[in-house]
Amino acid sequence: MAIRPAPAKTAALTLGPLLFNWPAQEQRDFYARIADEAPVDAVCLGEVVCGKRGTLYAGDLPAVAERLRRAGKQVVWSTLALVVGGRDSESVRAVAALADEAVGDLVEANDFGAIALLAGRAHAVGPFVNVYNEGTLHHLARGGARRITLPFELPADSIRALAATAGPTDLPVELEVQVFGRTPLAISARCYHARAHGRSKNACDFVCDMDPDGMDVETLDGRSFLAINGTQTLSHAIGNLAREVPALRDMGIDRFRLSPHQIDMVAVARIFRTILDGRIDGAEADARLAELAPFAPFANGFFHGREGAARVDPDYILSD
Amino acid sequence: MRTVIPELICPAGTPAALRAAVEAGADAVYLGFRDATNARNFPGLNFDEGEFRAGVDFAHAHACKVFVAINTFPPAGRPGPWRDAVDRAADGGADAVILADVGMLDYATTRHPNLRRHLSVQASASNADAIRFYQDAFGIARVVLPRVLTLAEITALNRQATVETEIFAFGGLCVMAEGRCALSSYATGQSPNTNGVCSPASHVRYERRDGKLISRLGEFTIDRVADGAPAGYPTLCKGRFVAGGRAGHLFEEPTSLDAIGMLPKLVGTGARALKIEGRQRGRAYVTRVVGAYRKALDALARGETPIADGSLDALTEGQRKTTGAYLKSWQ
């Protein structure tokens, strides 16, 4: 059975789940501003990285969700990427129960346990699920996946091939690509934040809350390399595909994910909205984004089939 | 209650290693074809068609099974090599294929319904719900559990699960959830998931500077030691980095898993099989490690307590060992 991408329409922006451990009040303020001012179509809520953190702010999420819905944003409930043990599995079930599909909510599965729970119910699949090829995409679509955010390391050729799977079908799948934010690279049972502070995950004291954009990791030569966020390891460089958005649209990608950092995300969303509306070119967008996100350089290597840390000028790429 | 002694699953990186593993008492060996369809796609390793069939003949003649690892993820538009690998494994008499990719599991289930399917550690099926997904969809007979679970969590899973489980007992250790790690592709552009390589030699450089030996992966320095000190291979997550102003092995020291000292506990989890990692290691490693674990499991079968005599210590990476995620304190 072949999959046809959803028909071409106005491109959509999604605010990805907050990956970092921000204080509850800060999160409430952040989402209030997003609801009121950010030109995004969907907002992901929920804890993706560490099951321990959920208790810190889970009680706030229903009210945040309601505020976002009233502002016309679709609520996407993201779930844990690494689900180990009964407590994690229970929290995935609890998140799935919070979703109100009647008002357009979606649950986003980030592991195959969540996919099993959501089978037969329209749902989203997040970028932590290995959707590398058509066979996998087909299988997930048959199980009810209506939206898939593609893995971060996929090169353009793969994105193009997945978006192009076409044919007579009654299983439309929207594809989404993350175009802004530090790139998650790995997840572990071990907490590297705790370890860097001489602790272990059991007695972590939530030290991950000290680094709202991730804790910088450098090589012995002093070169910035990675960032630690609890059990998650991310790129130091901020993934930025602003200049590749036109190429992505040509491939048939109509949804773009922005991963929240502690910068003016409303301004970031406005810049990407302006790119999608064709009112600003990539180079200018880049310059404005650089002013908004000075804490790390940009990278776009994965998209161009290179090492993820690379920064490639797409204007020098000859299209075929 | 009679203890079920787990099967011993041993690495066959080369035909010679396969023979060594079989002769040392493996219950099964696992191997890959010489391409990106398996997660040890390194030069000098793996099997062509002829070597595979000869290996199957040899193993079967010694009552040993052969599993074929086809555990990487085909990129979009290029399923051919992976499908061929599954077909070759089936036609060549493999006792099971070890798969990770959902598309490939679909293919194998449809095309070769009678070919036993094991779920690779690369599928990261770390909970009962995920395991059930693969069981229901693809009839997997066994799951290799990701190395993020404590002994207690494994025991709980085995009580709930109706599928066999396989857990690692010895060898190189990933500290990130396997099949979900793009660290190496961030530094090199070679993806463990689609190319089957991590920290590939093609991107390793050693440089001498100011009395130091620097090892690099791509553009990034992974470690730096005094020139003349032993320099390990710069596997990315075993390097030394600076975080919070302190330099050290942020992710993990160069060390290997060695759970022989807790063998009764591993057996007590209810795991059906113990896996030894080491397709990149030579015949001597295979003979000694498989031999030691065979001896220990046979002792357990006789109701004796196996003695961990430290004979494997020299074979662990950095001559250090760990029990990894099996103990909660590691996390």
XYZ file of C-alpha atoms in Angstrom:
651
model
C 0.000 0.000 0.000
C 1.546 3.324 -1.022
C 1.416 6.524 0.955
C 0.631 9.890 -0.503
C 1.872 12.925 1.368
C -0.930 15.208 2.537
C -2.025 17.571 -0.260
C 0.034 20.738 -0.642
C -1.267 23.423 1.647
C -0.055 26.340 3.689
C 3.059 25.291 5.455
C 2.782 24.776 9.196
C 5.117 25.541 12.054
C 5.310 23.338 15.102
C 6.939 24.300 18.368
C 8.693 21.122 19.485
C 8.572 19.864 23.057
C 10.696 21.725 25.588
C 13.672 19.405 26.027
C 15.258 21.231 28.966
C 14.440 21.460 32.644
C 13.010 24.958 33.067
C 11.250 25.979 36.286
C 7.481 25.586 36.222
C 6.758 29.320 36.386
C 9.119 29.999 33.539
C 7.369 27.347 31.470
C 3.953 28.849 32.193
C 5.163 32.302 31.161
C 6.831 30.889 28.063
C 3.729 29.077 26.864
C 1.494 32.053 27.632
C 3.584 34.176 25.310
C 3.650 31.436 22.688
C -0.135 31.189 22.850
C -0.600 34.920 22.528
C 2.093 35.875 20.064
C 3.821 33.023 18.234
C 2.742 32.285 14.648
C 2.928 28.537 15.182
C 0.220 26.078 14.269
C 0.984 23.321 16.741
C 2.716 23.217 20.111
C 4.191 20.097 21.670
C 3.863 19.701 25.418
C 5.284 17.104 27.758
C 8.494 15.548 28.991
C 10.622 13.755 26.409
C 13.964 13.313 28.168
C 13.672 12.216 31.783
C 10.841 10.508 33.608
C 11.960 12.051 36.887
C 11.225 15.572 35.677
C 7.594 15.051 34.793
C 6.514 15.482 38.392
C 7.967 18.984 38.468
C 5.373 20.543 36.202
C 2.948 17.938 34.898
C 0.092 19.486 36.862
C 0.391 22.699 34.865
C 0.029 21.149 31.451
C -3.761 20.828 31.177
C -4.166 24.578 31.815
C -1.361 25.388 29.379
C -3.007 23.158 26.796
C -6.344 24.904 27.213
C -4.741 28.310 26.749
C -2.995 27.143 23.585
C -6.206 25.690 22.173
C -8.075 28.918 22.830
C -5.339 30.695 20.881
C -5.980 28.414 17.934
C -2.906 26.194 18.368
C -3.097 22.428 18.041
C -1.801 20.671 21.133
C 0.557 17.757 20.552
C 1.321 15.663 23.633
C 4.908 14.420 23.368
C 6.028 11.350 25.283
C 9.287 10.028 26.664
C 11.951 8.984 24.177
C 13.418 6.295 26.423
C 10.786 4.363 28.351
C 12.200 1.999 30.928
C 10.264 0.439 33.735
C 6.712 0.596 34.969
C 6.750 4.210 36.091
C 7.808 5.463 32.635
C 5.193 3.289 30.927
C 2.547 4.627 33.288
C 3.501 8.205 32.501
C 3.146 7.523 28.764
C -0.347 6.167 29.427
C -1.163 9.203 31.553
C -0.101 11.577 28.769
C -2.116 9.628 26.214
C -5.139 9.993 28.492
C -4.720 13.782 28.679
C -5.090 14.204 24.958
C -8.484 15.321 23.713
C -8.665 14.179 20.124
C -12.196 15.599 19.875
C -10.670 19.078 19.883
C -7.800 18.144 17.607
C -5.087 17.074 20.049
C -2.545 14.508 18.918
C -0.308 12.283 20.998
C 3.271 12.031 19.728
C 4.929 8.654 20.263
C 8.678 8.716 20.766
C 9.144 5.003 21.336
C 7.521 1.826 20.085
C 5.742 1.173 23.348
C 3.779 4.379 22.829
C 3.172 3.391 19.224
C 1.678 0.120 20.463
C -0.561 1.991 22.921
C -1.775 4.361 20.210
C -2.384 1.750 17.521
C -5.687 2.233 15.780
C -5.975 5.807 17.049
C -4.761 8.753 14.928
C -1.410 9.832 16.376
C 1.901 11.471 15.631
C 5.325 9.865 15.592
C 8.223 11.919 16.905
C 11.826 12.262 15.668
C 13.140 9.787 18.250
C 11.530 6.899 16.364
C 13.646 5.392 13.589
C 11.675 6.121 10.434
C 14.448 5.797 7.875
C 12.573 4.259 4.963
C 9.313 3.694 3.146
C 8.712 0.264 4.638
C 8.749 1.650 8.146
C 6.666 4.672 7.188
C 4.055 2.417 5.560
C 3.837 0.209 8.602
C 3.375 3.104 10.997
C 0.765 4.712 8.744
C -1.241 1.513 8.789
C -1.139 1.668 12.573
C -2.642 5.167 12.662
C 0.325 7.522 12.310
C -0.967 10.698 10.677
C 2.106 12.844 11.180
C 5.748 11.815 11.374
C 8.594 14.107 12.409
C 11.627 12.663 10.705
C 14.871 11.620 12.449
C 17.347 14.470 12.751
C 20.194 12.788 10.880
C 18.273 12.100 7.646
C 19.976 13.527 4.555
C 18.076 15.387 1.835
C 17.925 12.303 -0.403
C 16.098 10.339 2.265
C 13.725 13.167 3.059
C 12.973 13.562 -0.626
C 12.355 9.815 -1.084
C 10.074 9.611 1.930
C 8.084 12.684 0.927
C 7.684 11.343 -2.574
C 6.168 7.989 -1.693
C 3.064 8.422 -3.686
C 0.226 6.379 -5.023
C -3.465 5.679 -4.528
C -3.997 5.600 -0.830
C -6.385 6.423 1.949
C -3.595 6.868 4.494
C -2.304 10.424 4.271
C 0.764 11.093 6.384
C 2.135 14.558 7.024
C 5.922 14.724 7.305
C 7.639 17.251 9.541
C 11.302 18.237 9.720
C 13.062 20.045 12.561
C 14.645 23.219 11.176
C 15.809 25.037 14.282
C 17.367 24.061 17.591
C 20.184 22.025 19.067
C 20.000 18.543 17.586
C 19.369 15.618 19.931
C 22.045 13.017 19.211
C 21.662 10.348 21.887
C 19.658 9.233 24.904
C 20.892 7.051 27.736
C 19.896 5.394 30.969
C 22.816 7.223 32.550
C 22.468 10.891 33.472
C 25.482 12.821 32.244
C 24.409 16.009 33.974
C 24.470 14.182 37.286
C 27.745 12.505 36.380
C 29.361 15.822 35.428
C 28.406 17.077 38.892
C 29.773 13.986 40.611
C 26.309 12.517 41.240
C 24.170 9.689 39.908
C 20.667 9.710 38.471
C 19.150 8.408 41.700
C 20.414 11.389 43.708
C 20.614 13.955 40.967
C 19.096 16.924 42.783
C 17.831 17.971 39.349
C 21.126 19.668 38.499
C 19.966 19.706 34.880
C 17.950 22.782 35.775
C 21.195 24.765 35.854
C 21.529 24.662 32.063
C 18.402 25.883 30.287
C 19.884 25.263 26.832
C 22.073 22.314 27.762
C 25.481 22.135 29.441
C 28.347 22.855 27.059
C 30.819 20.060 26.404
C 34.182 20.937 24.884
C 37.063 18.841 23.619
C 40.390 18.907 25.459
C 41.470 21.471 22.872
C 38.755 23.820 24.052
C 36.590 23.374 20.982
C 32.832 23.330 21.604
C 31.437 19.955 20.627
C 28.292 18.754 22.368
C 25.741 19.714 25.003
C 24.410 17.663 27.888
C 20.783 17.751 28.994
C 20.276 15.152 31.709
C 20.281 11.748 30.018
C 20.274 13.366 26.586
C 23.254 14.454 24.529
C 22.738 17.145 21.909
C 24.871 18.999 19.399
C 26.605 22.115 20.598
C 25.757 23.735 17.278
C 22.214 24.881 16.690
C 20.701 22.973 13.804
C 19.423 25.569 11.346
C 17.772 24.760 8.032
C 16.340 28.224 7.375
C 18.110 28.378 4.034
C 16.969 24.895 3.106
C 13.260 25.542 3.672
C 12.544 26.221 -0.031
C 14.231 22.945 -1.008
C 12.248 21.113 1.670
C 9.025 22.585 0.369
C 9.933 21.552 -3.157
C 10.311 18.016 -1.840
C 6.810 18.150 -0.410
C 7.602 18.844 3.238
C 4.982 21.180 4.645
C 5.610 21.093 8.399
C 8.601 22.583 10.167
C 9.603 22.109 13.800
C 11.328 24.685 15.977
C 12.878 23.350 19.173
C 12.598 25.757 22.114
C 15.635 27.428 23.598
C 15.877 30.177 26.142
C 15.831 32.895 23.519
C 13.007 34.870 21.917
C 11.199 31.937 20.345
C 8.336 34.176 19.229
C 10.835 36.108 17.116
C 12.296 32.854 15.808
C 8.835 31.643 14.829
C 8.120 34.962 13.111
C 11.299 34.651 11.056
C 10.381 31.172 9.912
C 6.836 32.286 9.172
C 8.303 35.037 7.014
C 10.478 32.496 5.169
C 7.461 30.306 4.526
C 5.502 33.271 3.244
C 8.339 33.971 0.834
C 8.930 37.453 2.193
C 12.534 36.996 3.286
C 15.402 35.021 1.843
C 17.448 32.441 3.685
C 20.575 34.544 4.079
C 18.693 37.397 5.729
C 16.788 34.943 7.911
C 20.090 33.424 8.985
C 21.478 36.788 9.972
C 18.433 37.599 12.089
C 18.459 34.152 13.701
C 22.142 34.540 14.548
C 21.323 37.698 16.477
C 18.610 35.891 18.394
C 20.721 32.804 19.182
C 24.272 33.923 19.922
C 25.149 31.049 22.259
C 26.260 28.632 19.552
C 27.040 28.557 15.838
C 24.644 27.063 13.296
C 25.045 23.711 11.574
C 23.216 21.932 8.783
C 25.518 19.035 7.967
C 23.073 16.161 8.316
C 20.725 17.514 5.656
C 23.631 17.798 3.219
C 24.861 14.258 3.829
C 27.857 15.456 5.801
C 28.918 15.276 9.421
C 26.150 16.901 11.448
C 28.509 19.555 12.810
C 29.259 20.922 9.356
C 27.907 24.215 8.124
C 27.307 24.040 4.394
C 26.327 26.978 2.235
C 23.373 25.658 0.237
C 23.898 28.269 -2.459
C 26.991 26.383 -3.528
C 25.164 23.091 -3.817
C 24.229 22.301 -7.389
C 20.823 20.723 -7.557
C 20.342 17.744 -9.826
C 12.736 -24.997 40.898
C 15.255 -26.010 38.270
C 17.275 -23.123 36.952
C 17.137 -22.700 33.198
C 20.677 -22.282 31.957
C 20.711 -19.631 29.259
C 22.107 -20.243 25.791
C 25.514 -18.742 25.102
C 25.450 -16.534 21.977
C 28.886 -15.766 20.593
C 30.379 -13.315 18.110
C 31.630 -14.508 14.739
C 33.383 -11.550 13.168
C 35.233 -13.758 10.708
C 35.070 -17.400 9.596
C 38.034 -18.156 11.850
C 36.310 -16.581 14.827
C 33.179 -18.580 14.038
C 35.110 -21.822 14.216
C 36.788 -20.721 17.436
C 33.443 -19.866 19.029
C 31.860 -23.130 18.011
C 34.814 -25.135 19.261
C 34.847 -23.234 22.547
C 31.276 -24.265 23.247
C 28.924 -21.630 21.835
C 25.254 -22.576 21.661
C 24.838 -20.099 18.815
C 27.036 -17.722 16.845
C 25.991 -14.470 15.209
C 27.527 -12.979 12.104
C 26.960 -10.352 9.457
C 27.453 -10.025 5.724
C 30.220 -7.876 4.363
C 28.220 -4.681 3.848
C 26.238 -1.981 5.616
C 23.405 -4.334 6.538
C 24.939 -5.027 9.931
C 26.255 -2.815 12.711
C 29.872 -4.028 12.522
C 30.574 -2.941 8.973
C 34.330 -2.637 9.427
C 37.085 -3.562 6.998
C 38.379 -7.097 7.352
C 35.259 -8.414 9.006
C 32.192 -10.366 8.094
C 31.151 -13.043 5.647
C 30.512 -13.442 1.961
C 27.989 -15.954 0.675
C 30.416 -18.849 0.501
C 31.918 -18.209 3.919
C 28.431 -17.925 5.394
C 27.293 -21.267 4.033
C 30.505 -22.946 5.134
C 30.016 -21.391 8.552
C 26.464 -22.710 8.769
C 27.629 -26.199 7.815
C 30.386 -26.145 10.401
C 28.195 -24.786 13.176
C 25.316 -27.139 12.502
C 27.690 -30.104 12.423
C 28.599 -29.153 15.995
C 24.989 -28.619 17.129
C 25.514 -24.871 17.168
C 23.040 -22.400 15.699
C 23.769 -19.466 13.406
C 22.021 -16.108 13.667
C 22.528 -13.483 10.952
C 22.622 -9.858 12.090
C 20.862 -7.589 9.583
C 20.372 -4.949 12.203
C 20.952 -1.592 10.578
C 18.305 0.618 8.995
C 17.944 0.722 5.205
C 17.917 4.298 3.933
C 14.879 5.377 1.922
C 14.939 4.169 -1.658
C 17.588 1.507 -1.060
C 16.095 -1.558 0.583
C 17.827 -3.901 -1.863
C 20.958 -4.903 0.076
C 18.939 -5.494 3.243
C 16.282 -7.561 1.516
C 18.984 -9.563 -0.243
C 20.651 -10.191 3.093
C 17.439 -11.556 4.587
C 16.875 -13.746 1.524
C 20.442 -15.056 1.659
C 20.162 -15.801 5.353
C 16.929 -17.710 4.792
C 18.204 -19.621 1.764
C 21.489 -20.415 3.471
C 19.911 -22.129 6.454
C 20.300 -19.476 9.137
C 18.536 -20.371 12.355
C 17.413 -16.789 12.889
C 17.859 -13.257 11.590
C 18.467 -10.401 14.001
C 16.591 -7.329 12.771
C 15.967 -3.790 14.002
C 14.174 -1.887 11.241
C 10.383 -2.065 11.145
C 10.334 -2.093 7.327
C 12.757 -5.020 7.290
C 10.795 -6.888 9.948
C 7.748 -6.458 7.730
C 9.656 -7.845 4.766
C 11.036 -10.821 6.644
C 7.677 -11.666 8.205
C 5.921 -11.574 4.843
C 8.597 -13.196 2.671
C 10.029 -15.731 5.084
C 7.364 -16.441 7.682
C 9.181 -19.534 8.918
C 12.505 -17.781 9.432
C 12.951 -17.113 13.125
C 13.117 -13.402 13.820
C 15.048 -11.946 16.734
C 14.774 -8.287 17.636
C 18.154 -6.572 17.731
C 19.360 -4.432 20.603
C 19.309 -1.696 17.945
C 15.513 -1.619 18.137
C 15.830 -0.300 21.696
C 12.782 -2.240 22.925
C 13.271 -1.271 26.542
C 9.791 -1.895 27.952
C 6.982 -4.455 27.860
C 4.772 -2.336 25.574
C 7.485 -1.986 22.934
C 8.303 -5.682 23.070
C 4.625 -6.444 22.600
C 4.536 -4.161 19.546
C 7.167 -6.245 17.812
C 5.661 -9.537 18.948
C 2.186 -8.659 17.706
C 3.336 -7.157 14.419
C 6.177 -9.497 13.477
C 6.029 -12.585 15.652
C 9.507 -12.037 17.046
C 10.697 -15.020 19.044
C 13.373 -13.257 21.042
C 14.400 -9.731 21.950
C 17.951 -8.639 22.690
C 17.387 -6.196 25.510
C 18.877 -2.717 25.268
C 21.635 -2.015 27.762
C 19.663 0.527 29.702
C 17.957 -1.898 32.056
C 18.948 -2.896 35.573
C 18.830 -6.526 36.668
C 15.611 -5.802 38.547
C 14.032 -4.255 35.444
C 15.083 -7.247 33.330
C 13.593 -9.655 35.861
C 10.320 -7.705 35.857
C 10.241 -7.711 32.056
C 10.802 -11.449 31.910
C 7.881 -12.005 34.260
C 5.577 -9.967 31.997
C 6.925 -10.912 28.605
C 5.947 -13.975 26.627
C 8.980 -13.717 24.364
C 12.509 -14.972 25.023
C 15.058 -12.366 26.094
C 18.783 -12.178 25.444
C 21.118 -9.996 27.502
C 24.753 -9.025 27.154
C 27.300 -10.550 29.472
C 30.682 -9.494 28.129
C 32.346 -7.139 25.686
C 32.275 -3.626 24.347
C 29.618 -1.449 25.840
C 27.461 1.263 24.324
C 26.469 3.753 26.967
C 23.821 5.391 24.822
C 20.636 3.589 23.798
C 21.760 1.559 20.793
C 20.166 2.229 17.434
C 19.339 5.744 18.642
C 22.766 7.360 18.668
C 23.934 9.936 16.133
C 27.055 11.065 18.003
C 29.370 9.466 15.486
C 27.440 10.822 12.510
C 27.572 14.308 14.051
C 31.373 14.080 14.007
C 31.980 12.032 10.856
C 28.915 11.884 8.588
C 28.960 8.081 8.861
C 25.819 6.874 10.536
C 25.886 3.802 12.755
C 22.265 3.272 11.793
C 22.618 3.316 8.013
C 26.332 2.656 7.445
C 26.823 0.231 10.299
C 29.892 1.973 11.686
C 30.636 3.957 14.830
C 33.783 6.068 15.178
C 35.052 4.665 11.838
C 38.774 4.301 11.230
C 38.389 6.320 8.045
C 37.852 9.391 10.225
C 40.448 8.695 12.910
C 43.649 10.740 13.049
C 46.519 10.586 15.492
C 48.720 13.615 15.843
C 51.850 14.237 17.873
C 52.119 17.716 19.256
C 54.149 19.167 22.155
C 54.936 15.792 23.641
C 51.329 14.661 23.458
C 49.530 12.123 21.310
C 46.158 13.492 20.255
C 43.491 11.213 18.849
C 40.782 12.758 16.753
C 37.546 11.687 15.163
C 36.779 13.990 12.282
C 37.488 17.514 13.474
C 37.124 16.714 17.168
C 39.792 15.722 19.643
C 38.617 12.654 21.525
C 41.599 12.175 23.825
C 45.098 13.392 24.507
C 47.773 11.417 26.315
C 51.477 11.828 26.897
C 53.378 10.652 23.864
C 54.460 7.119 24.697
C 51.474 6.362 26.919
C 49.059 3.807 25.489
C 46.503 5.543 23.311
C 43.232 3.697 22.949
C 41.061 3.804 19.870
C 39.068 7.060 19.852
C 35.575 5.664 20.238
C 33.631 8.866 20.690
C 31.738 8.129 23.887
C 34.875 6.762 25.603
C 36.808 9.987 25.094
C 37.691 12.733 27.510
C 35.898 16.035 27.381
C 35.489 19.189 29.398
C 32.170 19.996 31.067
C 31.589 22.415 33.897
C 35.256 23.296 33.822
C 36.403 19.725 34.547
C 38.079 17.355 32.104
C 37.342 13.659 32.236
C 35.541 10.689 30.787
C 32.200 12.458 30.725
C 30.248 9.573 29.199
C 32.240 6.477 30.149
C 35.801 5.303 30.701
C 37.281 2.918 28.174
C 35.943 -0.202 29.786
C 34.073 -3.323 28.863
C 31.127 -5.124 30.245
C 32.107 -8.189 32.246
C 29.263 -9.685 34.182
C 30.859 -13.041 34.920
C 31.071 -12.101 38.579
C 27.279 -11.787 38.697
C 26.468 -14.751 36.500
C 23.991 -16.341 38.916
C 22.150 -13.009 39.042
C 22.024 -12.784 35.239
C 20.645 -16.299 35.102
C 18.201 -15.417 37.848
C 16.611 -12.696 35.715
C 15.062 -15.398 33.549
C 16.920 -14.366 30.405
C 16.921 -17.139 27.834
C 20.317 -16.276 26.389
C 23.533 -14.488 27.263
C 25.315 -12.597 24.524
C 29.017 -11.985 24.174
C 29.947 -8.905 22.164
C 33.132 -8.946 20.106
C 32.837 -9.331 16.367
C 35.776 -6.973 16.046
C 37.971 -9.116 18.264
C 40.219 -11.954 17.165
C 40.214 -15.680 17.595
C 42.152 -15.627 20.858
C 39.561 -13.363 22.478
C 36.717 -15.511 21.262
C 38.308 -18.746 22.443
C 39.096 -17.394 25.906
C 35.856 -15.526 26.523
C 33.554 -18.198 25.161
C 35.551 -20.855 27.001
C 35.307 -19.008 30.300
C 31.565 -18.450 30.007
C 30.972 -22.018 28.837
C 32.835 -23.301 31.888
C 30.897 -20.995 34.184
C 27.498 -21.905 32.734
C 28.302 -25.615 32.866
C 29.248 -25.211 36.519
C 25.912 -23.540 37.209
C 24.138 -26.338 35.398
C 25.754 -28.796 37.782
C 24.516 -26.754 40.717
C 27.958 -25.306 41.496
C 28.900 -21.680 41.935
C 31.193 -20.553 39.154
C 34.417 -18.907 40.255
C 35.240 -15.578 38.649
C 38.996 -15.984 38.447
C 39.860 -12.717 36.719
C 41.149 -14.639 33.720
C 39.248 -12.346 31.350
C 40.490 -9.085 32.845
C 43.239 -8.651 30.285
C 40.715 -8.808 27.471
C 38.555 -5.898 28.553
C 38.962 -2.486 26.971
C 41.472 -0.444 28.906
C 41.808 -3.509 31.133
C 38.900 -2.091 33.083
C 35.503 -3.634 33.543
C 32.048 -2.613 34.501
C 28.656 -4.218 34.903
C 27.117 -1.306 33.024
C 23.450 -0.520 33.541
C 22.779 -3.769 35.431
C 23.319 -1.912 38.696
C 21.257 1.244 39.277
C 24.257 3.113 40.655
C 25.849 3.187 37.183
C 23.138 5.511 35.949
